[in-house]
Each structure stands twice: as structure tokens, then as C-alpha cells.
């Protein structure tokens, strides 16, 4: 059987080579066409793919020559006597006659082995190779897309003349974006384009008649010369700024058009913090790790490597030390949206109780030659101090915010309840007066809480009440200080033994005044720091408390303390929530002060020293010449000064949102001075570009006689 197996394998190999040689010319033709259309890189990929397809097709056709095919081929020979299937049967299952026939066929095949190979299809091979080579040659010799066809010898482009001015016949703009963007070479016939900053542009133009000179005229006066290349004109320019341009020739081009070239600057990357979900994290007792996750995005890709800046703040008071460390991170995900993650080991960083760990991620994009960088927000991990771990009522390095203020609302309720009990014992006028006094106290307390939300305080003296109406002023007056007595306001915070050097003002303390309360219960610098560092949830609760105080104040000022009590109690409930809310603290980082110039000390040299007082910077008034142009555009008989307008645009285009639209309107009117639509368009564009004066404060209208009597009474009480 070995001779039959060898003949079978030779037949398979012959079938494989016939199939491969028939399909290889087709693969070469397809590869040549792809390389001509899309470039050599794409052509190489197509060649590899087609050769793999040819090999697969040849192998598949060779495998069709299986055992059934072999039996049929052997039966066609007289030597097998239509008994070739006995060669592959099991000898134990054959009867004596079949065994005898099997031995006879085996001996005959050993004596004269058959040739099962197919004949070479020479005719089809010749046709395949000739056709494939012809197609490949045509693809290689075919002009690339966008390449201007050479002019026929008998139809050369005539030179331009006065009777036959040049006209743009064909155009091609080739755009090669910077390499870091990953954008492929782009070719278009339109002369308007939107490109990335730094792209290399190449124009190829053909005219109906050859001009003597040609150039690209930018709207700012710059010219890009076109050089002649055969029958075409070419120019190169690196897109650095957005511009408008038109093609100018000599003789002048027929119907020149204005083209717009928008240049898009590469935006810096942006960093978003995924975990943790807040900038300040108060660590739990025994916490050993801190997980950080960031997401960096960029329009053209973020570098795979980033730096995590860590600052460890240790100590308290003025004895705070800082230790910085940088950790390299590798991002995951696509280039335009990478994620960076790191789990910090607090013990390895040396962080202990009462320390702050400040983390900030710095990333960069792939821009060349200078990469753009971006930083995330600073994340703070505040480790609890030993006192906090032991359960002491401390909040890190910051005291509770103004404890006296958070206890004064209860006094309002106590005073109101006491006044309600005295309703039958007091005259109506005295009852309203005392209720109004409690309302004034409620107002003062509301204003103090309002400072935490950035509200402005209200000043001024309380106007005298009129005979026919209740007091309407919200201003606290000094005369209310003696109208009623305040009861004790609960436990007071302990007073420190050291002096801040702030002398108390003469006179009795004013209820709710920030300076008096702070001098008695706390530190003024604590108030200034904590008043701006409440978290958003705490601010919302405090805002609700202020709303209830406002309603309580209104009822008290109208002599209805019973109606004011529900609002006052709700305000007290909100204040208790604020008292237990978390605060947001600033990172304890060292100041970055400029170095001191020792050579200028004690010299009296005040060069480059700016004024420490804030000055009001006047708003620049619009240029009168530009205002005159805007007014001239409304008159069809006047001629606006477009040159002055173009010079003004060149000086102020950085502050305009769309300077190219204004420049295009100027050029359109310059080309067509009699165009009414062009004048209207330019006037509208110029109106958007002009600086409008800010609205001025209006004088108050003169008061009527009743209002004047009221103002006179106010002045009299002062």
C-alpha cells in the first residue's frame, strides 16, 4: 500500500500547486491596486491577506482528493478491475474470493504503480499570469488620486492676457496633521478647511491661462508665494493661526473667492477624580490604605505615564513639617481616556495620627515638541489624632465653629415663651414693643448665621415707629439693648488663657455681635477660617435654618410670638444638625513665597513694587474711529474706512469670539463696495465686536411727602 499512498500524496501536491499558481497573479493585481490607491503600507497588508487567502484556497482544494476520490481514480484503471475498495478493507472481514482478488490487485499495483497526478493547465496558467501582470502594471502606472493630469502637447495651457484673464481650473489641498495626533494624510479639492494647529498644508492649483505671478493673500496682509511646477502652481504653509485667504494672480484672477482656514488648537488634558468622591477624607481609626483613582482625557491622547505627587504634613500649630514624594503611575485604557489607580500604604509613607496626606496627579499629553500638562484637584486624607481615637470631643486641629452662635436660638424661644405668659399682664402697646425687641434679636442672629453663607450684613439704625403702623425697619437699634433682659444661654465654651491683643470697644456689648461673642467664647481667627469652610450639605441645612428664622422674625415684629414659636423651634432643630455636621478644612500646605532679594533690604528701592490698595480699573471705551465706521455703514452714500477697521481688527482679534467672520465681512465689502447686503452683514458683525458700556447706577427718585417725613424722623433719631 505504500506505493498507492505516495501516488495519492503526489496527486494532492499537484492539485495544491495548480490552484496556487492560478490565484497568485490575481493576488498581485489586487495588491498593486491597493498600494496605488492607499499607499505602500496598506498594499503590504493587502498582499499578506491575499497570499493567506491563496494558501487557504489551495489547501482546501487539495483536501478534496480524499479516499473516495482515490478509489474512483484507481477503478478507472484496468489493473484495479473495479475492486480498488478492497485495498482499504479489513482483511479479517473478507471472504476467500475477496482475499484472492485483494492479493492480485496489490501485486499488480506494485508491479506498475499508477500516476494519479492531474496534468498542468498550461493554457489557464498563461491566461492568469498575463492578465494579473497586465492589471498590476496598469495600477502601478496609473496616476495617484489628486495628481493633475499632464497637458497634451498640442493643447498646452496658454499664457494669460488682458483679453483672457486666468481662471481657477482645478485645486487640491493636502493636509498633513502633526504626527502626535495620529491623523492620516488628507487630500481635498475644497480650499476651505479646518485643521489642527501645526499642520503642514500644500496647495496645488491649475489655471485656465498661465499667470505671470500667483500667491495666497492672507487677511492680515501676509503673502504666501505660489511657485510654478509644470502647468501647476504649488505652495506650502504651516498652519499656526486661523486665517482668511484668497488667490491673487497677475493678471488678476476672474471672480476671486475668499476661503476660510480654521486652525484648532490642541487642548490640554483634563483630569477627573473617580475615587474618593470628596476632596477631604477623614480616615477611620486603624485605616492602613488609601485607594486613589483618576481619569485623564485628551483630544489626541494622554501619555501612558503620569506622576502622583504626595505631600505628608506632620505636626501642629507652627511646627508643621512637609515631606514630598513622587510616584510614577502607568495608565490603562485607550489613549484618549486613560485611567490611573494607586493604593497607598499609609505606614510605608510614614503617616501617623494627626497627619495629613495630600495627593495630586499630574498628567501630560502627547503633544510635540512641548507636551501640555494638567493636574487634578488636591485630595486630602486626614488621619485622626490620638485624642480622637480615644474618644475625646475634638475635631482635628480646628475648634467647633462659633459654639455660642449655635446656642443662641434657644434664648429666642425662651424669651418668646416668657412673653406669651405675660400677655394678659402687659398693655397691648408694651406687648408689641417687647415682641418687636425679640424679633430684632432674631434678626441679629439671622444675620450672624448669614455670614456663614456669604450673605452681606445689613446695617443702619432702627427707624422710629409711626403712630398708625408697626415698625417696619429690619435694622438693629441700640435702644433695644435695654428693653428686655436675656436669660442664660446654656453652657459656654471655655475661655483661653492667652490674649490675642484685640482691645474691646467701649460701651456695653451688643447681643449677637461677632466681635463680642468671639472675644468671650473663642478665637477670632477660628471664626474667619471656619466661616468659609462648611461642606455643601451643612450649608443647605443652615440655609433652611435661616428661612425659618426669617419667618419667626416676621411674626415677632408683628406682635405674634405664638405664631413665631413653630418657626423658631424648627430653626433650632436645624441648628442642632449643623452643630453635628462635618466641616471641610483646607490642606495644611506651606506657603510658596517668592525669594527675598537681600541686596534691596534697607535700601529704600521701591522699583517694581505695586500698590497694595485696590484700584478701580476703568473700562476701555470703544474706539471712536470704529464707532464712526459703524455709523457710516448705516448711510449708503458714505464710504467706510475699511483699512482702519482692518488695523483695529489686527490689534483686538484676541478678545473677539469669532474674528474670522468679521474679517470675512470686511473683505466681502472691499471686493463689492456697492453690495447692500455686505454692508448690513459687516455692521452686524461690528456691533457684536464693540464693547458696550456697563449700565450705570440710576439716581433714586425724589421721595413723596410721606416718605420725606419718614426720612426726617430717621435722621432725627440718629
XYZ file of C-alpha atoms in Angstrom:
718
model
C 0.000 0.000 0.000
C 2.959 2.382 0.309
C 3.150 2.938 -3.436
C -0.571 3.839 -3.521
C -0.095 6.334 -0.642
C 2.822 8.007 -2.422
C 0.840 8.346 -5.640
C -2.050 9.808 -3.658
C 0.185 12.446 -1.973
C 1.771 13.418 -5.308
C -1.716 13.998 -6.743
C -2.595 16.232 -3.787
C 0.580 18.305 -4.134
C -0.031 18.729 -7.861
C -3.577 19.993 -7.155
C -2.253 22.459 -4.487
C 0.358 23.977 -6.823
C -2.065 24.298 -9.738
C -4.543 26.205 -7.549
C -1.843 28.445 -6.065
C -0.293 29.339 -9.409
C -3.703 30.207 -10.829
C -4.582 32.564 -7.923
C -1.216 34.262 -7.253
C -1.494 36.670 -10.262
C -4.917 37.787 -9.004
C -3.415 38.487 -5.561
C -0.599 40.528 -7.101
C -3.056 42.589 -9.143
C -5.180 43.349 -6.081
C -2.061 44.301 -4.085
C -0.790 46.668 -6.769
C -4.161 48.416 -6.987
C -4.402 48.824 -3.207
C -0.840 50.149 -2.960
C -1.525 52.740 -5.650
C -4.770 53.901 -4.072
C -3.968 53.756 -0.330
C -0.174 53.645 -0.123
C 2.555 51.075 0.365
C 1.552 50.300 3.963
C -1.974 49.323 3.014
C -0.570 47.469 -0.005
C 1.646 45.337 2.237
C -1.321 44.414 4.399
C -3.394 43.509 1.325
C -0.531 41.370 -0.061
C -0.283 39.385 3.145
C -4.048 38.898 3.316
C -4.341 37.755 -0.322
C -1.430 35.312 -0.047
C -3.036 33.780 3.023
C -6.291 33.500 1.096
C -4.484 31.802 -1.826
C -2.822 29.307 0.508
C -6.132 28.542 2.173
C -7.924 28.006 -1.141
C -5.163 25.726 -2.435
C -5.173 23.651 0.742
C -8.924 23.301 0.616
C -8.873 22.072 -2.983
C -6.076 19.622 -2.209
C -8.029 18.125 0.693
C -10.894 17.317 -1.646
C -8.750 14.464 -3.010
C -9.875 12.121 -0.250
C -10.153 8.281 -0.105
C -13.364 8.186 -2.168
C -11.619 10.140 -4.909
C -8.656 7.713 -4.757
C -10.941 4.680 -5.098
C -12.687 6.227 -8.107
C -9.352 7.068 -9.747
C -7.997 3.519 -9.236
C -11.200 1.968 -10.591
C -10.680 3.854 -13.857
C -7.522 1.764 -14.461
C -7.917 -1.772 -15.805
C -5.407 -3.055 -13.331
C -7.803 -2.446 -10.390
C -10.701 -4.322 -12.066
C -13.256 -2.147 -10.205
C -12.082 -3.631 -6.909
C -9.996 -0.759 -5.507
C -12.178 -0.534 -2.420
C -10.738 -3.918 -1.305
C -7.368 -2.216 -0.756
C -8.784 -0.235 2.192
C -10.966 -3.004 3.671
C -10.118 -5.039 6.767
C -8.656 -8.448 5.732
C -10.416 -10.291 8.538
C -13.846 -9.362 7.138
C -13.105 -10.525 3.559
C -14.205 -13.903 2.228
C -11.673 -16.127 0.441
C -12.639 -14.836 -3.004
C -12.240 -11.209 -1.927
C -8.922 -12.005 -0.275
C -7.672 -13.550 -3.502
C -8.779 -10.517 -5.527
C -7.104 -8.213 -2.950
C -3.789 -10.053 -3.346
C -3.969 -9.897 -7.141
C -4.640 -6.093 -7.206
C -1.879 -5.446 -4.689
C 0.667 -7.386 -6.760
C -0.412 -5.620 -9.957
C -0.111 -2.149 -8.397
C 3.344 -2.992 -7.043
C 4.453 -4.024 -10.485
C 3.035 -0.919 -12.251
C 2.109 1.940 -9.847
C -0.471 4.343 -11.386
C 0.157 8.091 -11.889
C -2.797 9.927 -10.330
C -1.495 13.498 -10.822
C -3.547 15.910 -12.921
C -1.963 17.481 -15.991
C -0.698 21.066 -15.802
C -3.336 23.519 -17.194
C -0.807 25.448 -19.252
C -3.409 27.473 -21.124
C -5.182 28.663 -17.978
C -1.892 29.389 -16.227
C -0.743 31.549 -19.127
C -4.007 33.496 -19.187
C -3.940 34.005 -15.421
C -0.385 35.305 -15.289
C -0.761 37.548 -18.330
C -3.965 39.104 -17.010
C -2.605 39.576 -13.473
C 0.621 41.198 -14.664
C -1.317 43.489 -17.000
C -3.580 44.688 -14.185
C -0.595 45.203 -11.845
C 1.264 47.206 -14.483
C -1.758 49.441 -15.092
C -2.186 50.003 -11.346
C 1.480 50.974 -10.913
C 1.430 53.327 -13.877
C -1.940 54.908 -13.044
C -1.648 58.476 -11.596
C -2.237 58.879 -7.869
C -5.546 60.395 -6.672
C -5.489 64.178 -6.950
C -2.476 64.313 -9.245
C -3.176 66.722 -12.087
C -3.074 65.114 -15.485
C -0.287 66.352 -17.764
C -1.391 68.599 -20.541
C -1.316 67.223 -24.036
C 1.471 68.574 -26.242
C -0.942 70.057 -28.746
C -3.156 71.618 -26.042
C -0.673 73.409 -23.750
C -2.077 75.928 -21.272
C -1.925 79.345 -22.964
C -0.432 82.293 -21.123
C -2.791 84.797 -19.562
C -3.519 88.062 -21.278
C -5.762 91.065 -20.829
C -8.319 89.515 -23.152
C -8.042 86.092 -21.490
C -7.572 86.513 -17.707
C -6.698 83.398 -15.690
C -9.426 81.365 -14.064
C -9.012 78.698 -11.390
C -9.457 75.380 -13.183
C -8.626 72.803 -10.508
C -7.394 72.824 -6.921
C -6.029 70.353 -4.417
C -5.252 70.939 -0.745
C -3.106 68.355 1.032
C -3.214 68.383 4.837
C -0.655 66.582 6.967
C -1.538 66.842 10.655
C 1.231 66.686 13.296
C 2.471 63.187 13.987
C 1.289 63.094 17.594
C -2.350 63.440 16.501
C -2.304 60.102 14.667
C -4.288 61.534 11.740
C -3.510 60.254 8.250
C -2.615 62.387 5.269
C -5.753 64.042 3.919
C -6.343 65.419 0.422
C -9.328 67.501 -0.655
C -10.361 69.683 -3.541
C -12.100 72.305 -1.382
C -9.922 75.234 -0.333
C -11.840 75.795 2.929
C -10.555 73.571 5.700
C -10.475 73.012 9.437
C -7.070 71.721 10.530
C -5.100 71.069 13.698
C -2.606 73.709 14.752
C 0.832 72.909 13.330
C -0.472 71.011 10.276
C 1.568 71.176 7.066
C -0.556 72.451 4.173
C 0.272 72.151 0.481
C -1.771 73.777 -2.266
C -1.718 72.592 -5.898
C -3.568 74.904 -8.287
C -4.129 74.957 -12.026
C -5.415 77.896 -14.037
C -7.103 78.094 -17.408
C -4.417 80.575 -18.501
C -0.930 80.766 -17.036
C -0.422 83.928 -14.924
C 2.948 85.589 -14.575
C 2.727 85.593 -10.753
C 0.468 83.947 -8.181
C 0.208 84.000 -4.396
C -2.096 83.362 -1.467
C -3.110 86.635 0.194
C -3.953 86.301 3.915
C -6.378 88.721 5.521
C -3.648 90.146 7.783
C -1.535 91.195 4.791
C 0.811 88.190 4.701
C 1.515 86.650 1.310
C 2.383 83.019 0.568
C 4.088 82.856 -2.811
C 2.999 80.195 -5.284
C 5.776 78.677 -7.393
C 5.216 77.159 -10.796
C 5.599 73.391 -11.155
C 4.960 72.431 -14.752
C 1.468 73.588 -15.602
C 0.504 73.850 -11.927
C 1.284 76.192 -9.037
C 2.174 74.909 -5.575
C 2.744 76.456 -2.124
C 3.408 75.201 1.390
C 2.482 76.727 4.736
C 2.372 75.570 8.349
C -0.970 76.371 9.930
C -0.228 78.388 13.046
C -3.322 80.600 13.334
C -6.811 80.810 11.806
C -6.936 82.996 8.755
C -8.832 84.029 5.651
C -7.103 83.953 2.290
C -7.750 84.373 -1.379
C -5.801 83.579 -4.541
C -4.272 86.610 -6.241
C -2.627 86.470 -9.650
C -1.194 88.815 -12.198
C -3.187 89.417 -14.378
C -6.000 89.426 -11.832
C -7.957 86.244 -11.333
C -11.505 86.069 -12.599
C -14.044 86.099 -9.713
C -11.670 85.557 -6.783
C -13.241 83.928 -3.734
C -12.428 84.281 -0.063
C -11.558 80.991 1.638
C -11.564 80.261 5.362
C -8.932 78.235 7.186
C -9.875 77.362 10.779
C -6.995 76.238 12.969
C -7.945 74.196 16.027
C -5.522 74.383 18.933
C -4.635 71.257 20.855
C -6.476 71.397 24.161
C -4.603 70.471 27.337
C -5.617 67.249 29.046
C -8.177 67.192 31.833
C -8.098 65.065 34.972
C -11.170 63.846 36.857
C -11.083 62.229 40.276
C -13.059 58.977 40.448
C -12.178 57.844 43.948
C -12.505 59.156 46.575
C -15.743 61.030 45.960
C -14.719 64.086 48.019
C -11.626 66.213 48.349
C -11.344 65.727 52.115
C -11.492 62.238 53.554
C -11.486 61.716 57.312
C -9.715 58.419 57.906
C -11.257 55.828 60.150
C -9.310 54.627 63.190
C -6.963 51.854 62.152
C -7.101 52.631 58.420
C -3.927 51.431 56.703
C -4.575 52.008 52.980
C -5.983 54.754 50.780
C -7.232 53.994 47.259
C -6.985 56.672 44.561
C -8.455 56.541 41.045
C -8.208 59.189 38.328
C -9.385 59.525 34.733
C -7.431 61.660 32.255
C -8.860 62.644 28.857
C -7.395 64.479 25.885
C -8.450 65.102 22.313
C -5.342 63.432 20.825
C -4.200 61.142 23.603
C -2.744 61.179 27.105
C 0.731 59.880 27.827
C 0.743 56.427 29.380
C 2.896 57.601 32.296
C 1.823 60.051 34.999
C 3.188 61.319 38.305
C 1.403 61.169 41.629
C 2.602 63.949 43.942
C 2.258 63.124 47.615
C 2.740 65.593 50.470
C 2.808 64.433 54.082
C 2.007 67.188 56.604
C 3.125 66.370 60.138
C 2.928 68.396 63.342
C 0.596 71.079 64.602
C 0.494 74.811 65.035
C 3.623 76.475 63.710
C 5.664 73.275 63.973
C 4.358 71.680 60.788
C 6.811 69.868 58.540
C 6.226 68.720 54.977
C 7.670 65.785 53.110
C 7.085 65.337 49.400
C 7.235 62.187 47.310
C 6.610 61.396 43.643
C 5.284 58.056 42.382
C 5.199 57.059 38.700
C 1.895 55.552 37.531
C 1.011 53.703 34.327
C -2.434 54.234 32.845
C -4.842 51.743 31.323
C -7.445 52.069 28.596
C -7.450 53.956 25.282
C -5.060 56.847 24.730
C -7.798 59.467 24.731
C -9.250 58.254 28.052
C -6.758 56.681 30.403
C -7.312 55.629 33.985
C -4.718 55.754 36.727
C -5.111 53.958 40.045
C -2.964 53.551 43.132
C -3.482 52.128 46.603
C -1.259 53.926 49.106
C 0.233 52.179 52.092
C -0.027 54.751 54.874
C 2.534 53.008 57.058
C 5.092 52.987 54.216
C 4.520 56.712 53.705
C 5.211 57.360 57.367
C 1.752 58.814 58.066
C 0.753 58.801 61.712
C -2.124 60.038 63.850
C -2.962 63.695 63.284
C -1.134 63.823 59.898
C -2.470 64.914 56.514
C -1.712 63.029 53.291
C -2.232 65.275 50.254
C -2.312 63.636 46.795
C -2.363 65.252 43.361
C -1.985 63.584 39.942
C -0.084 65.295 37.115
C -0.540 64.049 33.540
C 0.696 65.205 30.142
C -0.482 64.730 26.591
C 1.431 63.536 23.516
C 1.960 66.961 22.009
C 5.387 67.576 20.473
C 7.809 69.192 20.908
C 6.344 70.534 24.178
C 3.771 68.456 25.986
C 0.880 70.088 27.848
C 0.328 69.133 31.461
C -2.666 69.144 33.765
C -3.156 68.492 37.454
C -6.037 67.054 39.397
C -7.569 68.647 42.446
C -5.765 68.057 45.705
C -7.119 65.152 47.720
C -6.637 65.243 51.485
C -6.668 62.268 53.828
C -6.850 63.457 57.440
C -5.777 60.829 59.940
C -7.460 61.051 63.367
C -5.283 62.212 66.226
C -4.722 60.195 69.341
C -7.302 62.249 71.224
C -9.913 61.435 68.587
C -9.063 57.758 68.725
C -9.551 57.843 72.495
C -12.986 59.417 72.018
C -12.246 62.993 73.057
C -14.608 65.618 71.719
C -12.124 67.234 69.329
C -12.251 67.860 65.623
C -8.656 67.589 64.491
C -6.804 70.870 64.550
C -9.881 73.102 64.280
C -12.358 74.009 67.045
C -16.095 73.850 66.580
C -17.318 76.805 64.635
C -18.642 79.560 66.914
C -20.293 77.432 69.664
C -22.034 80.453 71.197
C -23.918 81.143 67.973
C -25.225 77.603 67.862
C -26.795 78.020 71.315
C -28.421 81.488 70.994
C -31.560 80.366 69.154
C -32.773 78.672 72.331
C -32.738 82.078 74.077
C -35.095 83.462 71.410
C -37.547 80.650 72.158
C -37.260 81.168 75.933
C -37.908 84.908 75.608
C -40.896 84.329 73.321
C -42.474 81.771 75.657
C -41.963 84.087 78.650
C -43.578 86.963 76.764
C -46.604 84.825 75.861
C -47.216 84.142 79.554
C -47.239 87.904 80.240
C -49.789 88.768 77.529
C -52.652 89.428 79.991
C -50.457 91.400 82.385
C -48.986 93.854 79.844
C -50.692 96.578 77.881
C -51.105 95.874 74.184
C -48.571 98.539 73.174
C -45.948 97.238 75.628
C -46.560 93.645 74.498
C -45.995 94.567 70.834
C -42.880 96.525 71.778
C -41.333 93.573 73.615
C -42.264 91.178 70.809
C -40.641 93.536 68.346
C -37.495 93.597 70.502
C -37.300 89.794 70.413
C -37.781 89.989 66.644
C -34.808 92.338 66.443
C -32.733 89.789 68.361
C -33.910 87.109 65.965
C -32.863 89.294 63.056
C -29.396 89.912 64.503
C -28.921 86.186 64.998
C -30.096 85.513 61.447
C -27.563 87.986 60.080
C -24.772 86.322 62.039
C -25.652 82.937 60.583
C -25.923 84.523 57.154
C -22.216 85.344 57.278
C -21.529 81.615 57.000
C -23.283 81.560 53.626
C -21.559 84.651 52.278
C -24.530 86.965 52.770
C -23.873 90.641 53.311
C -24.786 92.116 56.692
C -27.455 94.737 56.955
C -26.598 97.933 58.786
C -28.311 101.089 59.846
C -30.296 102.250 62.818
C -33.877 101.256 63.521
C -36.336 103.938 62.399
C -38.861 105.186 64.879
C -42.278 103.550 64.793
C -45.139 105.618 63.468
C -48.376 106.087 65.299
C -50.526 104.241 62.797
C -48.376 101.289 61.864
C -45.953 98.763 63.290
C -42.167 99.216 62.972
C -41.033 98.178 59.538
C -37.264 98.554 59.661
C -35.030 95.495 59.838
C -32.056 97.437 61.209
C -30.984 96.634 64.777
C -31.089 99.611 67.097
C -29.128 100.270 70.239
C -32.325 101.169 72.070
C -33.356 97.520 72.086
C -30.453 96.577 74.273
C -32.238 97.818 77.396
C -35.808 96.808 76.518
C -35.562 93.288 77.865
C -33.205 91.005 79.675
C -31.707 87.853 78.304
C -31.528 84.673 80.241
C -28.528 82.426 80.392
C -27.766 80.758 77.096
C -26.577 77.405 78.370
C -23.075 76.123 78.768
C -20.426 78.403 77.473
C -17.206 77.416 75.826
C -14.081 77.709 77.931
C -12.095 80.873 77.554
C -8.438 80.590 76.634
C -5.789 81.973 78.920
C -3.795 83.751 76.232
C -4.568 87.195 74.856
C -4.997 87.933 71.163
C -4.249 91.561 71.584
C -7.665 92.779 70.487
C -8.955 95.521 72.786
C -12.664 95.596 73.475
C -14.592 98.582 72.373
C -16.068 100.921 74.918
C -19.710 100.517 75.851
C -21.986 97.581 76.566
C -21.745 94.535 74.328
C -24.297 94.177 71.564
C -26.279 90.952 71.516
C -25.086 88.669 68.736
C -22.142 90.855 67.690
C -19.360 88.704 66.201
C -16.531 90.551 67.981
C -18.139 90.364 71.449
C -19.151 86.724 71.195
C -15.765 85.673 69.855
C -13.843 87.638 72.455
C -15.869 85.874 75.147
C -16.146 82.354 73.832
C -13.459 81.720 71.214
C -10.779 82.987 68.836
C -11.430 85.435 66.036
C -9.103 83.649 63.658
C -11.137 80.460 64.135
C -14.263 82.330 63.022
C -12.626 83.740 59.915
C -11.319 80.333 58.890
C -14.353 78.172 59.627
C -16.948 80.565 58.226
C -15.933 79.721 54.671
C -15.235 76.015 55.029
C -18.653 74.408 55.537
C -19.446 71.490 53.277
C -22.405 71.791 50.822
C -24.728 69.607 52.918
C -24.118 71.698 56.026
C -24.677 74.907 54.051
C -28.047 73.578 52.844
C -29.166 72.822 56.399
C -28.012 76.251 57.563
C -29.937 77.867 54.702
C -33.096 76.092 55.865
C -32.479 77.404 59.401
C -32.182 80.948 58.031
C -35.515 80.579 56.231
C -37.208 79.559 59.488
C -35.538 82.466 61.322
C -36.875 84.832 58.680
C -40.450 83.603 59.242
C -40.019 83.738 63.012
C -38.691 87.293 62.787
C -41.663 88.420 60.719
C -44.205 87.120 63.212
C -42.320 88.573 66.183
C -42.060 92.008 64.582
C -45.830 91.997 64.077
C -46.523 91.155 67.736
C -47.466 87.493 67.189
C -44.993 85.417 69.280
C -47.385 82.422 69.297
C -47.105 82.161 65.505
C -43.324 82.650 65.659
C -42.644 79.731 68.027
C -43.101 76.914 65.433
C -40.626 78.602 63.094
C -38.160 79.265 65.914
C -38.312 75.631 67.054
C -37.687 74.397 63.501
C -34.708 76.735 63.213
C -33.314 75.331 66.471
C -33.692 71.766 65.138
C -31.764 72.676 62.003
C -29.057 74.361 64.066
C -28.570 71.186 66.097
C -27.943 69.333 62.850
C -25.412 71.965 61.819
C -23.688 71.621 65.177
C -23.033 67.931 64.497
C -22.213 68.265 60.783
C -18.798 67.702 59.297
C -16.614 70.603 58.246
C -14.403 70.949 55.209
C -10.861 72.050 56.005
C -8.092 73.428 53.883
C -4.940 71.442 53.233
C -2.130 72.284 55.588
C 0.471 73.129 52.980
C 3.353 75.524 53.225
C 3.206 78.934 51.538
C 5.123 79.363 48.303
C 6.598 82.825 48.784
C 8.977 84.462 46.308
C 12.640 84.558 47.376
C 13.767 87.624 49.275
C 16.238 89.883 47.499
C 18.765 90.596 50.256
C 20.522 93.273 48.188
C 17.458 95.565 48.293
C 16.868 95.391 52.025
C 17.111 98.719 53.865
C 17.951 100.468 50.573
C 14.673 102.303 50.008
C 14.406 100.996 46.445
C 10.700 100.604 45.629
C 11.080 99.634 41.985
C 8.558 97.024 40.721
C 6.571 97.281 43.969
C 2.882 97.539 43.192
C 0.290 99.387 45.167
C -1.321 97.410 47.952
C -4.597 99.255 47.650
C -7.229 98.012 45.258
C -7.907 100.473 42.484
C -10.866 100.661 40.177
C -9.812 99.933 36.610
C -11.880 101.967 34.168
C -13.488 100.135 31.278
C -11.964 100.981 27.923
C -14.367 102.977 25.829
C -14.895 101.869 22.216
C -12.545 103.372 19.673
C -14.283 106.462 18.253
C -12.957 105.658 14.780
C -14.618 102.220 14.866
C -17.854 103.743 16.127
C -17.665 106.164 13.220
C -17.257 103.260 10.766
C -20.286 101.557 12.297
C -22.312 104.728 11.837
C -21.055 105.188 8.265
C -22.208 101.687 7.329
C -25.808 102.766 8.013
C -25.521 105.515 5.368
C -25.455 104.109 1.845
C -23.838 107.295 0.480
C -20.831 107.243 2.849
C -17.635 105.258 2.330
C -16.419 103.472 5.485
C -12.704 103.359 6.272
C -12.081 99.628 5.852
C -8.306 99.968 6.217
C -8.654 101.447 9.702
C -11.138 98.729 10.552
C -8.699 96.024 9.397
C -5.912 97.533 11.515
C -8.199 97.665 14.546
C -9.143 94.010 13.995
C -5.485 93.005 13.899
C -4.913 94.636 17.304
C -8.046 93.302 19.025
C -8.772 89.931 17.416
C -7.595 88.088 20.539
C -10.605 89.332 22.535
C -13.167 88.571 19.819
C -15.034 85.287 19.834
C -15.074 84.941 16.017
C -12.613 87.349 14.383
C -12.659 85.492 11.049
C -16.337 86.274 10.478
C -15.650 89.975 10.949
C -12.600 89.780 8.675
C -14.652 87.951 6.035
C -17.333 90.659 6.149
C -14.653 93.333 5.680
C -13.153 91.558 2.664
C -16.552 90.944 1.064
C -17.379 94.659 1.279
C -13.913 95.549 -0.011
C -14.470 93.408 -3.117
C -18.021 94.688 -3.653
C -18.331 98.271 -2.312
C -21.876 98.670 -3.703
C -23.215 95.500 -2.043
C -26.000 96.494 0.376
C -26.151 93.053 1.952
C -22.409 93.158 2.589
C -22.752 96.495 4.420
C -25.542 95.121 6.597
C -23.567 91.984 7.415
C -20.450 93.962 8.335
C -22.450 96.351 10.513
C -23.978 93.418 12.418
C -20.571 91.781 12.903
C -19.068 95.071 14.063
C -21.857 95.607 16.582
C -21.011 92.273 18.224
C -17.342 93.271 18.401
C -17.861 96.670 20.012
C -17.576 96.975 23.790
C -20.859 98.025 25.291
C -20.687 100.406 28.273
C -21.766 98.915 31.562
C -25.141 100.107 32.904
C -24.740 102.998 35.302
C -26.429 103.367 38.678
C -29.633 105.352 38.449
C -30.434 108.091 40.890
C -33.259 107.489 43.273
C -36.436 109.336 42.564
C -37.367 112.187 44.892
C -39.430 110.955 47.865
C -43.058 111.947 48.222
C -44.178 113.986 51.291
C -44.965 110.910 53.417
C -41.606 109.278 52.596
C -39.843 112.581 53.315
C -41.423 112.781 56.790
C -40.274 109.222 57.432
C -36.692 110.056 56.391
C -36.716 113.183 58.553
C -37.801 111.094 61.536
C -34.964 108.663 60.891
C -32.430 111.488 60.760
C -33.853 112.901 63.966
C -33.339 109.660 65.883
C -29.749 109.463 64.729
